[in-house]
């Protein structure tokens, strides 16, 4: 069987099962029943805040569709990238589901809750190019990522563009924590493996990222 990681450093027992490019991955952290319950919660989020395709500053629609829950959602158009306090339609972002906050509480902090739960939806052909997440005010908070549905090839490099990268398949139920030096690492999704999960009846992948914004 092919390993999920091209190359990795293995950390001490008790922590995540693997660390790739400084990113801590907890494989299968969310069990299948809890994954299905999260999908139901997210259907409610998407009903209140429909998915949209952000436009890059170059004027091209991103292949990943997005929405958000919480005090802020991420948005992009010809004038640039930013967090906005309501959905582009003008309606408020719905609250972050309790089950999602519970993952943050368990793995990051019980004192400070995230301001944004970004919801990324990947159809089989969607990709996300290498980028840094630097629209947040305080990089000392990690970003927490939850993968649901079809598996995806995640790539992470260093804090400068063009250096070496490592890749790992993120599978349904995996949780990744992007903190410390990895918080400003270049990262992206190279491809999604269609029909690799039965969680979403029509296929595809959902990624949640929990962020402290301000
Ligand atoms: C590493 N999302 O929404 S999640 C994004 O699978 C984003 O949808 C990808 O990159 C996805 O910005 C990757 C894993 C992730 C998220 C944030 C990071 C990795 C990160 C921030 C810093 C470094
Ligand atoms: Fe990112």
Tab-separated table of C-alpha atoms and ligand atoms in Angstrom:
chain	number	residue	atom	x	y	z
A	1	UNK	CA	0.000	0.000	0.000
A	2	UNK	CA	1.230	3.480	-0.813
A	3	UNK	CA	2.045	5.600	2.202
A	4	UNK	CA	0.089	8.804	2.622
A	5	UNK	CA	3.238	10.885	2.951
A	6	UNK	CA	6.062	11.341	0.457
A	7	UNK	CA	8.456	12.035	3.306
A	8	UNK	CA	7.802	12.913	6.911
A	9	UNK	CA	9.308	13.380	10.331
A	10	UNK	CA	7.700	11.224	12.973
A	11	UNK	CA	7.010	12.979	16.270
A	12	UNK	CA	6.897	11.682	19.831
A	13	UNK	CA	3.993	9.417	20.879
A	14	UNK	CA	0.915	11.162	22.259
A	15	UNK	CA	0.902	13.888	19.650
A	16	UNK	CA	-0.391	13.748	16.093
A	17	UNK	CA	0.388	10.596	14.102
A	18	UNK	CA	2.316	12.549	11.533
A	19	UNK	CA	3.962	15.898	10.963
A	20	UNK	CA	4.401	17.046	7.371
A	21	UNK	CA	6.292	20.251	6.725
A	22	UNK	CA	5.551	21.323	10.309
A	23	UNK	CA	1.823	20.635	9.871
A	24	UNK	CA	0.434	18.235	12.518
A	25	UNK	CA	-2.041	15.770	11.004
A	26	UNK	CA	-4.401	13.704	13.163
A	27	UNK	CA	-5.628	10.967	10.788
A	28	UNK	CA	-9.223	9.858	11.365
A	29	UNK	CA	-9.683	12.190	14.346
A	30	UNK	CA	-13.414	12.433	13.556
A	31	UNK	CA	-15.227	9.079	13.430
A	32	UNK	CA	-17.636	8.279	10.567
A	33	UNK	CA	-20.833	8.967	12.576
A	34	UNK	CA	-19.497	12.352	13.691
A	35	UNK	CA	-18.454	13.117	10.088
A	36	UNK	CA	-22.034	12.457	8.922
A	37	UNK	CA	-23.403	14.700	11.701
A	38	UNK	CA	-20.983	17.478	10.678
A	39	UNK	CA	-22.194	17.230	7.072
A	40	UNK	CA	-25.775	17.749	8.315
A	41	UNK	CA	-24.652	20.826	10.288
A	42	UNK	CA	-22.910	22.149	7.168
A	43	UNK	CA	-26.045	21.695	5.067
A	44	UNK	CA	-27.655	24.192	7.453
A	45	UNK	CA	-24.716	26.596	7.072
A	46	UNK	CA	-24.892	26.395	3.256
A	47	UNK	CA	-28.680	26.948	3.314
A	48	UNK	CA	-28.165	30.178	5.294
A	49	UNK	CA	-25.005	31.235	3.403
A	50	UNK	CA	-24.913	29.703	-0.098
A	51	UNK	CA	-21.592	28.648	-1.640
A	52	UNK	CA	-20.048	31.147	-4.079
A	53	UNK	CA	-16.933	31.236	-6.278
A	54	UNK	CA	-14.581	34.022	-5.163
A	55	UNK	CA	-12.971	36.018	-7.997
A	56	UNK	CA	-9.205	36.325	-7.863
A	57	UNK	CA	-7.771	39.844	-8.151
A	58	UNK	CA	-6.878	38.756	-11.728
A	59	UNK	CA	-10.607	38.419	-12.382
A	60	UNK	CA	-10.834	34.618	-12.603
A	61	UNK	CA	-13.340	32.549	-10.634
A	62	UNK	CA	-11.670	30.168	-8.176
A	63	UNK	CA	-12.458	26.489	-8.843
A	64	UNK	CA	-13.123	25.967	-5.124
A	65	UNK	CA	-16.540	27.200	-3.971
A	66	UNK	CA	-16.725	28.788	-0.516
A	67	UNK	CA	-18.879	30.065	2.248
A	68	UNK	CA	-18.364	30.672	5.964
A	69	UNK	CA	-19.804	30.666	9.464
A	70	UNK	CA	-18.918	32.898	12.388
A	71	UNK	CA	-18.201	36.614	12.771
A	72	UNK	CA	-16.276	36.784	9.506
A	73	UNK	CA	-16.073	35.083	6.155
A	74	UNK	CA	-13.265	35.275	3.641
A	75	UNK	CA	-13.935	37.016	0.343
A	76	UNK	CA	-12.018	37.939	-2.780
A	77	UNK	CA	-12.779	40.115	-5.798
A	78	UNK	CA	-11.008	42.483	-8.196
A	79	UNK	CA	-10.066	44.748	-5.293
A	80	UNK	CA	-8.275	41.970	-3.347
A	81	UNK	CA	-8.646	39.439	-0.517
A	82	UNK	CA	-10.262	40.256	2.811
A	83	UNK	CA	-12.556	39.118	5.608
A	84	UNK	CA	-16.097	40.498	5.446
A	85	UNK	CA	-18.712	40.585	8.265
A	86	UNK	CA	-21.632	39.298	6.131
A	87	UNK	CA	-22.232	37.011	3.152
A	88	UNK	CA	-21.820	38.738	-0.271
A	89	UNK	CA	-25.657	38.654	-0.493
A	90	UNK	CA	-25.759	40.917	2.591
A	91	UNK	CA	-27.135	38.299	5.010
A	92	UNK	CA	-25.295	37.494	8.256
A	93	UNK	CA	-22.905	34.537	8.362
A	94	UNK	CA	-24.564	31.734	10.370
A	95	UNK	CA	-23.046	30.658	13.701
A	96	UNK	CA	-20.201	28.119	13.731
A	97	UNK	CA	-21.791	24.724	14.587
A	98	UNK	CA	-21.141	23.569	18.172
A	99	UNK	CA	-19.605	20.279	17.004
A	100	UNK	CA	-17.028	22.265	15.005
A	101	UNK	CA	-16.215	24.513	17.977
A	102	UNK	CA	-15.754	21.373	20.102
A	103	UNK	CA	-12.877	20.235	17.838
A	104	UNK	CA	-11.182	23.626	18.264
A	105	UNK	CA	-11.713	23.478	22.038
A	106	UNK	CA	-10.158	20.015	22.227
A	107	UNK	CA	-7.120	20.663	20.002
A	108	UNK	CA	-6.398	24.427	20.185
A	109	UNK	CA	-7.999	26.471	22.981
A	110	UNK	CA	-11.009	26.607	25.263
A	111	UNK	CA	-10.371	30.307	25.991
A	112	UNK	CA	-10.453	31.885	22.551
A	113	UNK	CA	-12.972	30.651	19.990
A	114	UNK	CA	-12.325	31.094	16.243
A	115	UNK	CA	-13.889	34.091	14.463
A	116	UNK	CA	-14.321	32.280	11.164
A	117	UNK	CA	-15.104	28.787	9.959
A	118	UNK	CA	-14.307	28.910	6.269
A	119	UNK	CA	-16.113	26.194	4.281
A	120	UNK	CA	-14.347	25.163	1.046
A	121	UNK	CA	-16.144	22.842	-1.358
A	122	UNK	CA	-14.066	20.961	-3.964
A	123	UNK	CA	-15.721	19.253	-6.904
A	124	UNK	CA	-13.486	16.554	-8.436
A	125	UNK	CA	-11.805	19.079	-10.755
A	126	UNK	CA	-11.191	21.812	-8.144
A	127	UNK	CA	-7.715	22.805	-6.985
A	128	UNK	CA	-6.134	25.415	-4.778
A	129	UNK	CA	-2.806	26.864	-5.853
A	130	UNK	CA	0.101	27.344	-3.449
A	131	UNK	CA	-0.548	30.368	-1.227
A	132	UNK	CA	0.016	31.718	2.281
A	133	UNK	CA	-2.822	32.572	4.680
A	134	UNK	CA	-1.926	36.050	5.870
A	135	UNK	CA	-5.159	38.007	5.983
A	136	UNK	CA	-5.466	37.405	9.753
A	137	UNK	CA	-4.186	39.870	12.378
A	138	UNK	CA	-2.379	37.463	14.722
A	139	UNK	CA	-0.330	34.555	13.327
A	140	UNK	CA	0.334	33.194	16.822
A	141	UNK	CA	-3.057	31.436	16.582
A	142	UNK	CA	-2.993	28.246	14.510
A	143	UNK	CA	-5.443	27.434	11.750
A	144	UNK	CA	-7.329	24.158	12.274
A	145	UNK	CA	-8.459	22.214	9.192
A	146	UNK	CA	-11.074	19.437	8.979
A	147	UNK	CA	-11.326	17.282	5.834
A	148	UNK	CA	-14.629	15.622	4.851
A	149	UNK	CA	-15.500	13.524	1.787
A	150	UNK	CA	-13.145	12.677	-1.059
A	151	UNK	CA	-9.430	12.615	-0.253
A	152	UNK	CA	-7.152	15.365	-1.483
A	153	UNK	CA	-3.442	15.750	-2.122
A	154	UNK	CA	-2.258	18.571	0.153
A	155	UNK	CA	1.121	20.170	-0.490
A	156	UNK	CA	3.080	22.225	2.028
A	157	UNK	CA	6.395	24.035	1.632
A	158	UNK	CA	8.332	26.643	3.541
A	159	UNK	CA	7.678	30.319	4.131
A	160	UNK	CA	9.166	31.387	0.814
A	161	UNK	CA	7.776	30.514	-2.596
A	162	UNK	CA	9.716	28.055	-4.737
A	163	UNK	CA	11.392	25.959	-2.037
A	164	UNK	CA	10.998	22.207	-1.472
A	165	UNK	CA	7.554	20.879	-0.615
A	166	UNK	CA	6.073	17.755	0.951
A	167	UNK	CA	2.740	16.192	0.101
A	168	UNK	CA	0.190	14.242	2.101
A	169	UNK	CA	-3.243	12.810	1.270
A	170	UNK	CA	-5.864	14.331	3.555
A	171	UNK	CA	-8.767	11.940	4.091
A	172	UNK	CA	-12.284	12.257	5.457
A	173	UNK	CA	-12.142	12.785	9.211
A	174	UNK	CA	-8.542	14.005	9.276
A	175	UNK	CA	-7.786	17.149	11.286
A	176	UNK	CA	-4.667	19.234	10.609
A	177	UNK	CA	-3.227	21.966	12.819
A	178	UNK	CA	-1.205	24.661	11.113
A	179	UNK	CA	0.718	26.447	13.820
A	180	UNK	CA	4.170	27.678	14.699
A	181	UNK	CA	6.491	28.034	11.722
A	182	UNK	CA	3.955	26.201	9.517
A	183	UNK	CA	1.380	28.964	10.073
A	184	UNK	CA	2.957	31.008	7.274
A	185	UNK	CA	3.953	28.078	5.065
A	186	UNK	CA	2.969	28.006	1.407
A	187	UNK	CA	0.323	25.336	0.902
A	188	UNK	CA	-2.336	24.193	-1.535
A	189	UNK	CA	-4.450	21.321	-2.849
A	190	UNK	CA	-3.093	19.694	-6.028
A	191	UNK	CA	-5.984	17.339	-6.692
A	192	UNK	CA	-9.014	15.554	-5.343
A	193	UNK	CA	-9.468	11.799	-5.817
A	194	UNK	CA	-13.016	11.431	-7.148
A	195	UNK	CA	-15.284	8.835	-5.517
A	196	UNK	CA	-12.729	7.978	-2.815
A	197	UNK	CA	-15.320	8.528	-0.054
A	198	UNK	CA	-19.044	7.823	0.259
A	199	UNK	CA	-19.656	10.551	2.872
A	200	UNK	CA	-21.111	13.044	0.372
A	201	UNK	CA	-23.787	11.384	-1.816
A	202	UNK	CA	-22.794	13.415	-4.890
A	203	UNK	CA	-19.070	13.226	-4.120
A	204	UNK	CA	-16.575	16.035	-3.674
A	205	UNK	CA	-14.648	17.320	-0.703
A	206	UNK	CA	-15.379	19.796	2.057
A	207	UNK	CA	-12.585	21.440	4.007
A	208	UNK	CA	-13.300	23.528	7.092
A	209	UNK	CA	-10.684	25.950	8.351
A	210	UNK	CA	-11.116	27.569	11.752
A	211	UNK	CA	-9.346	30.878	12.145
A	212	UNK	CA	-8.836	33.663	14.646
A	213	UNK	CA	-9.181	36.749	12.438
A	214	UNK	CA	-8.770	39.880	14.610
B	1	LIG	C1	-0.978	25.643	6.168
B	1	LIG	N1	-7.425	25.300	2.423
B	1	LIG	O1	-8.657	27.643	2.986
B	1	LIG	S1	-6.491	23.180	4.530
B	1	LIG	C2	-7.423	27.663	2.815
B	1	LIG	O2	-7.902	21.917	1.948
B	1	LIG	C3	-6.713	26.413	2.468
B	1	LIG	O3	-9.164	23.618	1.543
B	1	LIG	C4	-6.908	24.042	1.987
B	1	LIG	O4	-5.565	26.431	2.248
B	1	LIG	C5	-8.070	23.115	1.831
B	1	LIG	O5	-6.734	28.674	2.950
B	1	LIG	C6	-5.886	23.488	2.912
B	1	LIG	C7	-5.000	23.056	5.386
B	1	LIG	C8	-4.368	24.384	5.680
B	1	LIG	C9	-5.109	25.490	6.020
B	1	LIG	C10	-4.493	26.665	6.409
B	1	LIG	C11	-3.097	26.728	6.464
B	1	LIG	C12	-3.014	24.443	5.703
B	1	LIG	C13	-2.363	25.607	6.097
B	1	LIG	C14	-2.441	27.884	6.901
B	1	LIG	C15	-1.069	27.878	6.997
B	1	LIG	C16	-0.337	26.768	6.605
B	2	LIG	FE1	-4.758	28.357	2.920
